[in-house]
mmCIF file of C-alpha atoms in Angstrom:
data_model
loop_
_atom_site.group_PDB
_atom_site.id
_atom_site.type_symbol
_atom_site.label_atom_id
_atom_site.label_comp_id
_atom_site.label_asym_id
_atom_site.label_seq_id
_atom_site.Cartn_x
_atom_site.Cartn_y
_atom_site.Cartn_z
ATOM 1 C CA MET S 1 -55.044 -35.471 -118.744
ATOM 2 C CA ASP S 2 -52.651 -32.742 -117.571
ATOM 3 C CA GLY S 3 -54.478 -29.481 -117.711
ATOM 4 C CA GLY S 4 -57.469 -28.574 -119.835
ATOM 5 C CA GLU S 5 -59.598 -25.709 -120.987
ATOM 6 C CA GLN S 6 -59.572 -22.874 -118.491
ATOM 7 C CA THR S 7 -63.345 -22.491 -118.462
ATOM 8 C CA ARG S 8 -65.642 -23.488 -115.663
ATOM 9 C CA PRO S 9 -67.903 -26.494 -116.215
ATOM 10 C CA VAL S 10 -70.792 -24.715 -114.451
ATOM 11 C CA THR S 11 -71.207 -20.985 -113.861
ATOM 12 C CA ALA S 12 -73.744 -18.905 -111.992
ATOM 13 C CA ASP S 13 -75.260 -17.854 -115.340
ATOM 14 C CA ASP S 14 -75.896 -21.452 -116.428
ATOM 15 C CA ALA S 15 -78.996 -23.496 -115.709
ATOM 16 C CA PRO S 16 -78.807 -25.369 -112.384
ATOM 17 C CA PRO S 17 -76.509 -28.339 -112.926
ATOM 18 C CA ARG S 18 -77.245 -32.032 -112.788
ATOM 19 C CA SER S 19 -75.632 -33.558 -109.740
ATOM 20 C CA ALA S 20 -74.898 -36.855 -108.051
ATOM 21 C CA VAL S 21 -74.196 -37.788 -104.448
ATOM 22 C CA VAL S 22 -71.618 -40.482 -103.688
ATOM 23 C CA VAL S 23 -72.180 -41.411 -100.060
ATOM 24 C CA ASN S 24 -70.459 -43.792 -97.670
ATOM 25 C CA PRO S 25 -73.466 -45.131 -95.724
ATOM 26 C CA SER S 26 -71.299 -46.213 -92.797
ATOM 27 C CA LYS S 27 -70.431 -42.549 -92.099
ATOM 28 C CA VAL S 28 -74.027 -41.280 -91.929
ATOM 29 C CA THR S 29 -76.112 -41.919 -88.819
ATOM 30 C CA ASP S 30 -79.514 -41.570 -90.506
ATOM 31 C CA LEU S 31 -79.110 -41.945 -94.258
ATOM 32 C CA ASP S 32 -82.790 -41.342 -95.052
ATOM 33 C CA GLN S 33 -82.841 -38.073 -93.108
ATOM 34 C CA PHE S 34 -79.513 -37.038 -94.593
ATOM 35 C CA ARG S 35 -80.845 -37.701 -98.094
ATOM 36 C CA ARG S 36 -84.001 -35.680 -97.458
ATOM 37 C CA THR S 37 -81.959 -32.747 -96.176
ATOM 38 C CA VAL S 38 -79.671 -32.720 -99.219
ATOM 39 C CA ASP S 39 -82.488 -33.235 -101.724
ATOM 40 C CA ASP S 40 -84.660 -30.528 -100.154
ATOM 41 C CA ALA S 41 -81.815 -27.999 -99.892
ATOM 42 C CA LEU S 42 -80.814 -28.488 -103.537
ATOM 43 C CA ALA S 43 -84.463 -28.214 -104.592
ATOM 44 C CA ALA S 44 -84.776 -24.946 -102.645
ATOM 45 C CA ALA S 45 -81.745 -23.683 -104.562
ATOM 46 C CA GLY S 46 -83.417 -24.601 -107.850
ATOM 47 C CA TRP S 47 -81.276 -27.647 -108.611
ATOM 48 C CA PRO S 48 -82.712 -30.841 -110.121
ATOM 49 C CA GLU S 49 -82.955 -33.850 -107.813
ATOM 50 C CA PRO S 50 -79.533 -35.510 -107.544
ATOM 51 C CA THR S 51 -78.791 -39.136 -108.324
ATOM 52 C CA TRP S 52 -77.536 -41.126 -105.326
ATOM 53 C CA TYR S 53 -74.783 -43.727 -105.268
ATOM 54 C CA GLU S 54 -73.639 -45.692 -102.212
ATOM 55 C CA THR S 55 -70.043 -46.790 -101.755
ATOM 56 C CA THR S 56 -69.103 -50.371 -100.913
ATOM 57 C CA VAL S 57 -66.136 -52.059 -99.270
ATOM 58 C CA GLU S 58 -65.032 -53.227 -102.720
ATOM 59 C CA ASP S 59 -65.465 -49.786 -104.322
ATOM 60 C CA PRO S 60 -65.088 -46.816 -101.940
ATOM 61 C CA GLY S 61 -66.318 -44.298 -104.515
ATOM 62 C CA ARG S 62 -64.271 -44.185 -107.699
ATOM 63 C CA GLY S 63 -66.524 -46.466 -109.745
ATOM 64 C CA GLN S 64 -69.659 -44.692 -108.535
ATOM 65 C CA THR S 65 -68.143 -41.319 -109.445
ATOM 66 C CA GLU S 66 -67.184 -42.496 -112.918
ATOM 67 C CA ALA S 67 -70.721 -43.858 -113.396
ATOM 68 C CA ALA S 68 -72.200 -40.538 -112.273
ATOM 69 C CA VAL S 69 -70.064 -38.572 -114.740
ATOM 70 C CA ALA S 70 -70.938 -40.996 -117.546
ATOM 71 C CA ALA S 71 -74.628 -40.432 -116.731
ATOM 72 C CA GLY S 72 -74.187 -36.667 -117.127
ATOM 73 C CA ALA S 73 -73.525 -35.360 -113.615
ATOM 74 C CA GLN S 74 -71.883 -31.931 -113.664
ATOM 75 C CA VAL S 75 -71.296 -31.785 -109.895
ATOM 76 C CA VAL S 76 -70.483 -34.821 -107.739
ATOM 77 C CA PHE S 77 -70.939 -34.531 -103.970
ATOM 78 C CA ALA S 78 -68.534 -36.700 -101.967
ATOM 79 C CA CYS S 79 -70.150 -37.622 -98.640
ATOM 80 C CA GLY S 80 -67.896 -39.526 -96.265
ATOM 81 C CA GLY S 81 -64.422 -39.491 -94.824
ATOM 82 C CA ASP S 82 -61.025 -39.049 -96.425
ATOM 83 C CA GLY S 83 -61.197 -42.376 -98.254
ATOM 84 C CA THR S 84 -64.487 -41.495 -99.947
ATOM 85 C CA VAL S 85 -63.255 -38.066 -100.977
ATOM 86 C CA MET S 86 -59.989 -39.462 -102.336
ATOM 87 C CA ALA S 87 -61.846 -42.093 -104.373
ATOM 88 C CA CYS S 88 -64.127 -39.420 -105.842
ATOM 89 C CA VAL S 89 -61.099 -37.275 -106.708
ATOM 90 C CA SER S 90 -59.630 -40.183 -108.692
ATOM 91 C CA GLY S 91 -62.927 -40.596 -110.529
ATOM 92 C CA LEU S 92 -63.112 -36.900 -111.477
ATOM 93 C CA VAL S 93 -59.516 -36.149 -112.528
ATOM 94 C CA GLY S 94 -59.417 -34.970 -116.122
ATOM 95 C CA THR S 95 -63.188 -34.503 -116.458
ATOM 96 C CA ASP S 96 -65.305 -31.353 -116.636
ATOM 97 C CA ALA S 97 -67.431 -32.407 -113.662
ATOM 98 C CA ALA S 98 -66.756 -30.680 -110.345
ATOM 99 C CA LEU S 99 -66.238 -32.141 -106.882
ATOM 100 C CA ALA S 100 -68.218 -30.807 -103.919
ATOM 101 C CA VAL S 101 -67.376 -32.045 -100.419
ATOM 102 C CA LEU S 102 -70.037 -32.889 -97.833
ATOM 103 C CA PRO S 103 -67.788 -34.149 -95.021
ATOM 104 C CA GLN S 104 -69.259 -36.907 -92.879
ATOM 105 C CA GLY S 105 -66.186 -38.714 -91.518
ATOM 106 C CA THR S 106 -63.807 -37.810 -88.715
ATOM 107 C CA GLY S 107 -60.746 -36.802 -90.742
ATOM 108 C CA ASN S 108 -61.731 -34.905 -93.863
ATOM 109 C CA LEU S 109 -58.407 -33.338 -94.785
ATOM 110 C CA LEU S 110 -59.689 -31.698 -97.979
ATOM 111 C CA ALA S 111 -62.729 -30.371 -96.102
ATOM 112 C CA ALA S 112 -60.386 -28.879 -93.486
ATOM 113 C CA ASN S 113 -58.572 -26.976 -96.233
ATOM 114 C CA LEU S 114 -61.931 -25.704 -97.474
ATOM 115 C CA GLY S 115 -62.844 -24.588 -93.959
ATOM 116 C CA LEU S 116 -65.878 -26.895 -93.964
ATOM 117 C CA SER S 117 -65.184 -29.122 -90.947
ATOM 118 C CA ASN S 118 -68.235 -31.436 -90.714
ATOM 119 C CA ASP S 119 -70.672 -28.674 -91.652
ATOM 120 C CA LEU S 120 -73.284 -30.030 -94.078
ATOM 121 C CA ALA S 121 -74.880 -26.612 -94.532
ATOM 122 C CA ALA S 122 -71.577 -25.014 -95.544
ATOM 123 C CA GLY S 123 -70.787 -27.796 -98.003
ATOM 124 C CA LEU S 124 -74.166 -27.439 -99.692
ATOM 125 C CA GLN S 125 -73.964 -23.659 -99.846
ATOM 126 C CA VAL S 126 -70.469 -23.684 -101.316
ATOM 127 C CA ALA S 127 -71.757 -25.918 -104.113
ATOM 128 C CA VAL S 128 -74.926 -23.973 -104.905
ATOM 129 C CA GLU S 129 -73.044 -20.662 -105.029
ATOM 130 C CA ARG S 130 -70.879 -22.212 -107.762
ATOM 131 C CA GLY S 131 -67.528 -20.859 -106.774
ATOM 132 C CA MET S 132 -65.224 -23.201 -108.683
ATOM 133 C CA ARG S 133 -61.504 -23.540 -109.025
ATOM 134 C CA ARG S 134 -59.425 -25.843 -111.160
ATOM 135 C CA LEU S 135 -56.776 -27.485 -108.988
ATOM 136 C CA ASP S 136 -53.678 -29.561 -109.418
ATOM 137 C CA VAL S 137 -53.720 -33.080 -108.022
ATOM 138 C CA GLY S 138 -50.940 -35.478 -107.123
ATOM 139 C CA ALA S 139 -50.826 -38.919 -108.725
ATOM 140 C CA VAL S 140 -49.490 -42.034 -106.968
ATOM 141 C CA GLU S 141 -49.761 -44.862 -109.491
ATOM 142 C CA ASP S 142 -53.468 -44.976 -110.391
ATOM 143 C CA ARG S 143 -54.623 -43.054 -107.303
ATOM 144 C CA HIS S 144 -54.800 -39.320 -106.747
ATOM 145 C CA PHE S 145 -54.646 -36.885 -103.850
ATOM 146 C CA ALA S 146 -55.782 -33.276 -103.634
ATOM 147 C CA VAL S 147 -54.117 -32.327 -100.321
ATOM 148 C CA MET S 148 -51.059 -34.418 -99.479
ATOM 149 C CA ALA S 149 -49.395 -37.793 -99.432
ATOM 150 C CA GLY S 150 -47.069 -38.955 -96.702
ATOM 151 C CA MET S 151 -44.708 -41.651 -95.560
ATOM 152 C CA GLY S 152 -43.548 -42.332 -92.010
ATOM 153 C CA PHE S 153 -44.737 -40.572 -88.851
ATOM 154 C CA ASP S 154 -47.890 -38.987 -90.316
ATOM 155 C CA ALA S 155 -49.181 -42.356 -91.537
ATOM 156 C CA GLN S 156 -48.216 -44.008 -88.221
ATOM 157 C CA MET S 157 -50.299 -41.378 -86.445
ATOM 158 C CA LEU S 158 -53.305 -42.103 -88.662
ATOM 159 C CA ARG S 159 -52.905 -45.849 -88.235
ATOM 160 C CA ASP S 160 -52.810 -45.674 -84.439
ATOM 161 C CA THR S 161 -55.591 -43.160 -83.874
ATOM 162 C CA SER S 162 -58.720 -44.850 -82.552
ATOM 163 C CA GLU S 163 -61.854 -44.503 -84.680
ATOM 164 C CA THR S 164 -63.874 -44.420 -81.472
ATOM 165 C CA THR S 165 -61.799 -41.560 -80.085
ATOM 166 C CA LYS S 166 -62.038 -39.657 -83.375
ATOM 167 C CA ALA S 167 -65.803 -40.024 -83.348
ATOM 168 C CA ARG S 168 -65.940 -38.760 -79.758
ATOM 169 C CA ILE S 169 -63.555 -35.789 -79.786
ATOM 170 C CA GLY S 170 -62.747 -35.151 -83.457
ATOM 171 C CA TRP S 171 -59.336 -34.106 -84.805
ATOM 172 C CA PRO S 172 -57.619 -33.790 -81.348
ATOM 173 C CA ALA S 173 -57.672 -37.601 -81.296
ATOM 174 C CA TYR S 174 -54.745 -37.486 -83.720
ATOM 175 C CA VAL S 175 -52.604 -35.915 -81.002
ATOM 176 C CA MET S 176 -53.051 -39.076 -78.983
ATOM 177 C CA GLY S 177 -52.104 -41.218 -81.961
ATOM 178 C CA ALA S 178 -49.036 -39.060 -82.583
ATOM 179 C CA ALA S 179 -47.837 -39.273 -78.971
ATOM 180 C CA LYS S 180 -47.271 -43.010 -79.355
ATOM 181 C CA HIS S 181 -44.554 -42.442 -81.951
ATOM 182 C CA LEU S 182 -42.635 -39.337 -80.870
ATOM 183 C CA ARG S 183 -39.662 -41.428 -79.748
ATOM 184 C CA ASP S 184 -39.596 -43.894 -82.651
ATOM 185 C CA ARG S 185 -36.360 -44.206 -84.575
ATOM 186 C CA PRO S 186 -36.136 -42.267 -87.844
ATOM 187 C CA MET S 187 -36.144 -43.856 -91.272
ATOM 188 C CA ARG S 188 -33.214 -43.531 -93.641
ATOM 189 C CA VAL S 189 -34.577 -42.118 -96.874
ATOM 190 C CA SER S 190 -33.382 -41.187 -100.310
ATOM 191 C CA ILE S 191 -35.437 -38.365 -101.853
ATOM 192 C CA ARG S 192 -35.182 -37.668 -105.575
ATOM 193 C CA ILE S 193 -36.622 -34.293 -106.593
ATOM 194 C CA ASP S 194 -37.319 -34.315 -110.339
ATOM 195 C CA ASP S 195 -34.021 -35.141 -112.083
ATOM 196 C CA ARG S 196 -31.706 -33.850 -109.362
ATOM 197 C CA PRO S 197 -29.267 -36.068 -107.472
ATOM 198 C CA PRO S 198 -30.988 -37.832 -104.553
ATOM 199 C CA LEU S 199 -30.966 -36.302 -101.084
ATOM 200 C CA ARG S 200 -30.261 -38.590 -98.140
ATOM 201 C CA ARG S 201 -31.841 -37.892 -94.778
ATOM 202 C CA ARG S 202 -32.690 -39.503 -91.426
ATOM 203 C CA ALA S 203 -36.324 -38.399 -91.376
ATOM 204 C CA ARG S 204 -39.387 -39.082 -89.282
ATOM 205 C CA SER S 205 -41.788 -38.159 -92.042
ATOM 206 C CA VAL S 206 -41.786 -36.971 -95.641
ATOM 207 C CA LEU S 207 -44.916 -35.160 -96.818
ATOM 208 C CA ILE S 208 -45.773 -34.374 -100.436
ATOM 209 C CA ALA S 209 -48.299 -31.554 -100.416
ATOM 210 C CA ASN S 210 -50.528 -29.787 -102.894
ATOM 211 C CA VAL S 211 -52.240 -27.742 -100.154
ATOM 212 C CA GLY S 212 -50.627 -26.760 -96.868
ATOM 213 C CA ARG S 213 -53.192 -27.121 -94.065
ATOM 214 C CA LEU S 214 -53.318 -30.057 -91.629
ATOM 215 C CA GLN S 215 -56.075 -31.146 -89.259
ATOM 216 C CA GLY S 216 -57.149 -28.532 -86.748
ATOM 217 C CA GLY S 217 -56.349 -25.742 -89.197
ATOM 218 C CA VAL S 218 -52.562 -25.944 -88.676
ATOM 219 C CA ARG S 219 -50.790 -24.505 -91.718
ATOM 220 C CA LEU S 220 -47.772 -26.731 -92.330
ATOM 221 C CA LEU S 221 -46.715 -25.186 -95.647
ATOM 222 C CA THR S 222 -47.505 -21.501 -95.975
ATOM 223 C CA ASP S 223 -46.371 -21.248 -99.589
ATOM 224 C CA ALA S 224 -48.228 -24.301 -100.942
ATOM 225 C CA GLU S 225 -50.704 -23.272 -103.643
ATOM 226 C CA PRO S 226 -53.290 -25.705 -105.020
ATOM 227 C CA ASP S 227 -52.934 -24.641 -108.654
ATOM 228 C CA ASP S 228 -49.323 -23.538 -109.165
ATOM 229 C CA GLY S 229 -48.142 -26.697 -110.930
ATOM 230 C CA TRP S 230 -45.829 -27.744 -108.071
ATOM 231 C CA LEU S 231 -45.809 -30.194 -105.187
ATOM 232 C CA ASP S 232 -44.278 -28.968 -101.917
ATOM 233 C CA VAL S 233 -42.138 -31.588 -100.192
ATOM 234 C CA ALA S 234 -41.632 -31.313 -96.417
ATOM 235 C CA VAL S 235 -38.921 -33.424 -94.781
ATOM 236 C CA LEU S 236 -39.359 -33.603 -90.997
ATOM 237 C CA THR S 237 -36.251 -34.563 -89.001
ATOM 238 C CA PRO S 238 -36.979 -34.195 -85.244
ATOM 239 C CA ARG S 239 -35.041 -36.637 -83.068
ATOM 240 C CA THR S 240 -35.978 -35.686 -79.515
ATOM 241 C CA LEU S 241 -39.073 -34.603 -77.650
ATOM 242 C CA ARG S 242 -37.585 -31.112 -77.459
ATOM 243 C CA HIS S 243 -37.340 -31.050 -81.265
ATOM 244 C CA TRP S 244 -40.999 -32.041 -81.560
ATOM 245 C CA LEU S 245 -42.075 -29.335 -79.124
ATOM 246 C CA ALA S 246 -40.041 -26.684 -80.945
ATOM 247 C CA MET S 247 -41.539 -27.742 -84.258
ATOM 248 C CA GLY S 248 -45.084 -27.747 -82.890
ATOM 249 C CA TRP S 249 -44.651 -24.310 -81.299
ATOM 250 C CA ALA S 250 -43.285 -22.880 -84.543
ATOM 251 C CA LEU S 251 -46.212 -24.305 -86.532
ATOM 252 C CA MET S 252 -48.725 -22.841 -84.095
ATOM 253 C CA ARG S 253 -47.077 -19.387 -84.110
ATOM 254 C CA ARG S 254 -46.245 -19.572 -87.830
ATOM 255 C CA ARG S 255 -43.533 -16.932 -87.731
ATOM 256 C CA GLY S 256 -40.353 -17.546 -89.663
ATOM 257 C CA SER S 257 -38.914 -20.946 -90.411
ATOM 258 C CA VAL S 258 -39.913 -24.207 -88.738
ATOM 259 C CA PRO S 259 -37.008 -26.021 -87.051
ATOM 260 C CA ARG S 260 -36.246 -29.552 -88.199
ATOM 261 C CA MET S 261 -38.258 -29.109 -91.403
ATOM 262 C CA GLU S 262 -36.815 -28.726 -94.896
ATOM 263 C CA VAL S 263 -39.076 -27.779 -97.803
ATOM 264 C CA PHE S 264 -38.505 -28.461 -101.486
ATOM 265 C CA ARG S 265 -40.601 -28.057 -104.621
ATOM 266 C CA ALA S 266 -41.031 -30.706 -107.273
ATOM 267 C CA ARG S 267 -43.105 -31.850 -110.194
ATOM 268 C CA ARG S 268 -42.139 -35.427 -109.441
ATOM 269 C CA VAL S 269 -40.717 -36.830 -106.205
ATOM 270 C CA GLN S 270 -39.572 -40.326 -105.306
ATOM 271 C CA ILE S 271 -39.021 -41.347 -101.668
ATOM 272 C CA THR S 272 -37.215 -44.588 -100.894
ATOM 273 C CA SER S 273 -36.784 -45.864 -97.328
ATOM 274 C CA ASN S 274 -34.442 -48.454 -95.872
ATOM 275 C CA ARG S 275 -37.478 -50.374 -94.584
ATOM 276 C CA ALA S 276 -41.203 -50.604 -95.234
ATOM 277 C CA GLN S 277 -43.153 -47.639 -93.872
ATOM 278 C CA PRO S 278 -46.814 -46.741 -93.325
ATOM 279 C CA ARG S 279 -48.110 -44.517 -96.148
ATOM 280 C CA GLU S 280 -51.154 -42.314 -96.643
ATOM 281 C CA LEU S 281 -52.949 -40.274 -99.280
ATOM 282 C CA ASP S 282 -55.157 -37.362 -98.185
ATOM 283 C CA GLY S 283 -55.415 -38.755 -94.663
ATOM 284 C CA ASP S 284 -56.392 -42.261 -95.806
ATOM 285 C CA LEU S 285 -53.997 -45.146 -95.214
ATOM 286 C CA ILE S 286 -52.738 -47.161 -98.171
ATOM 287 C CA GLU S 287 -50.632 -50.310 -98.029
ATOM 288 C CA PRO S 288 -47.166 -49.924 -96.416
ATOM 289 C CA GLY S 289 -44.129 -49.871 -98.661
ATOM 290 C CA ARG S 290 -40.485 -48.902 -98.982
ATOM 291 C CA SER S 291 -41.125 -46.211 -101.593
ATOM 292 C CA LEU S 292 -43.609 -43.510 -102.487
ATOM 293 C CA THR S 293 -43.553 -41.789 -105.876
ATOM 294 C CA ALA S 294 -45.834 -38.871 -106.711
ATOM 295 C CA GLU S 295 -46.118 -36.502 -109.634
ATOM 296 C CA ILE S 296 -48.181 -33.412 -110.270
ATOM 297 C CA LYS S 297 -51.127 -33.394 -112.665
ATOM 298 C CA PRO S 298 -51.668 -29.674 -113.216
ATOM 299 C CA GLN S 299 -55.124 -28.126 -113.414
ATOM 300 C CA SER S 300 -56.899 -31.473 -113.582
ATOM 301 C CA LEU S 301 -59.707 -31.230 -110.987
ATOM 302 C CA TRP S 302 -62.625 -28.837 -110.709
ATOM 303 C CA LEU S 303 -63.479 -28.208 -107.056
ATOM 304 C CA CYS S 304 -66.381 -26.290 -105.520
ATOM 305 C CA VAL S 305 -64.764 -23.746 -103.187
ATOM 306 C CA PRO S 306 -65.941 -20.828 -101.033
ATOM 307 C CA ARG S 307 -65.853 -17.452 -102.752
ATOM 308 C CA PRO S 308 -63.740 -15.590 -103.715
ATOM 309 C CA GLU S 309 -62.588 -18.689 -105.550
ATOM 310 C CA ARG S 310 -59.195 -17.267 -106.555
ATOM 311 C CA HIS S 311 -58.154 -16.439 -102.997
ATOM 312 C CA PRO S 312 -54.921 -18.228 -101.934
ATOM 313 C CA ASP S 313 -56.723 -19.602 -98.866
ATOM 314 C CA LEU S 314 -59.331 -22.126 -100.040
ATOM 315 C CA SER S 315 -61.275 -21.660 -96.786
ATOM 316 C CA MET S 316 -61.965 -17.946 -97.339
ATOM 317 C CA ASP S 317 -65.647 -17.136 -96.618
ATOM 318 C CA ALA S 318 -66.413 -20.652 -95.346
ATOM 319 C CA GLU S 319 -67.959 -19.374 -92.096
ATOM 320 C CA ALA S 320 -70.234 -16.972 -93.939
ATOM 321 C CA ALA S 321 -71.167 -19.741 -96.387
ATOM 322 C CA ALA S 322 -72.141 -21.920 -93.429
ATOM 323 C CA GLU S 323 -74.532 -19.235 -92.185
ATOM 324 C CA ARG S 324 -76.094 -18.895 -95.631
ATOM 325 C CA GLY S 325 -76.327 -22.679 -95.855
ATOM 326 C CA GLU S 326 -78.231 -22.887 -92.593
ATOM 327 C CA ARG S 327 -80.748 -20.412 -93.994
ATOM 328 C CA LEU S 328 -81.035 -22.527 -97.163
ATOM 329 C CA ILE S 329 -81.786 -25.671 -95.146
ATOM 330 C CA GLU S 330 -84.322 -23.831 -92.969
ATOM 331 C CA GLU S 331 -86.026 -22.485 -96.075
ATOM 332 C CA ALA S 332 -86.191 -25.989 -97.522
ATOM 333 C CA ARG S 333 -87.780 -27.332 -94.324
ATOM 334 C CA ARG S 334 -90.515 -24.700 -94.447
ATOM 335 C CA GLU S 335 -91.499 -25.561 -98.004
#
């Protein structure tokens, strides 16, 4: 399904929606306590009790999400890391059910773009306030991503970042993973943007983005919009440590152009490398390969977002939502 009716599946004027929670139990320290907190907060907001589904190694969330939608869920909460969220996205594409993110892992790239970090209260509040936006998603074969796909350095960084370090210090752990590969040799790539002649580059990484923010709140692509019908393609070509430092400084300051980065727009992009490369979707590693092909599926995912839901920055009002969410949880505990 590419597109759909431009009406919300659930509005503030509707009855409280039926919901489901798809949770990765390995990402939650105390699942029983976590479940009580979510159930009680939704009850305090007037929502019916949600149905719970646990992910497995064999099915990280897509099958559970599809089952929840088939059973009538109007909002599906994804509770876990990037892999859980990505699986839920694939299960919701083209439906009228909405995705709400309750981040519990250490990466959470979509949550970072929503300004949610690992804040359970904010994630719950964003859902119960029913700010919803219909987003584009990217499709890679039968899988989907809401934020970005990548090939090369970015996936190497994810692969070589310790889970233990991520759990201890959070997103800065990725800096340590990245440092291991700053001097690696570039890949020779051919990049075909839609039907144009292929571009040939010696690149360290090629990113295909629907939304522009990386971990730690760094805005890689300032013009990337989540519902404009386009993918933004960033080709990173640093060759020396000085190049990396200049690029990092420019991204932090975010004034003017970023050196050693070219940006293109596409509805379909095909990347082919001279050798197999690590690859990732929404911060979750997939199998290595010599190519990565992605295409846009416009307006195909409903997402619960902080209000105002039409703001270009999906994280607008997230901090205030977190404060309201804390009050919701406290109210639920008193009842």
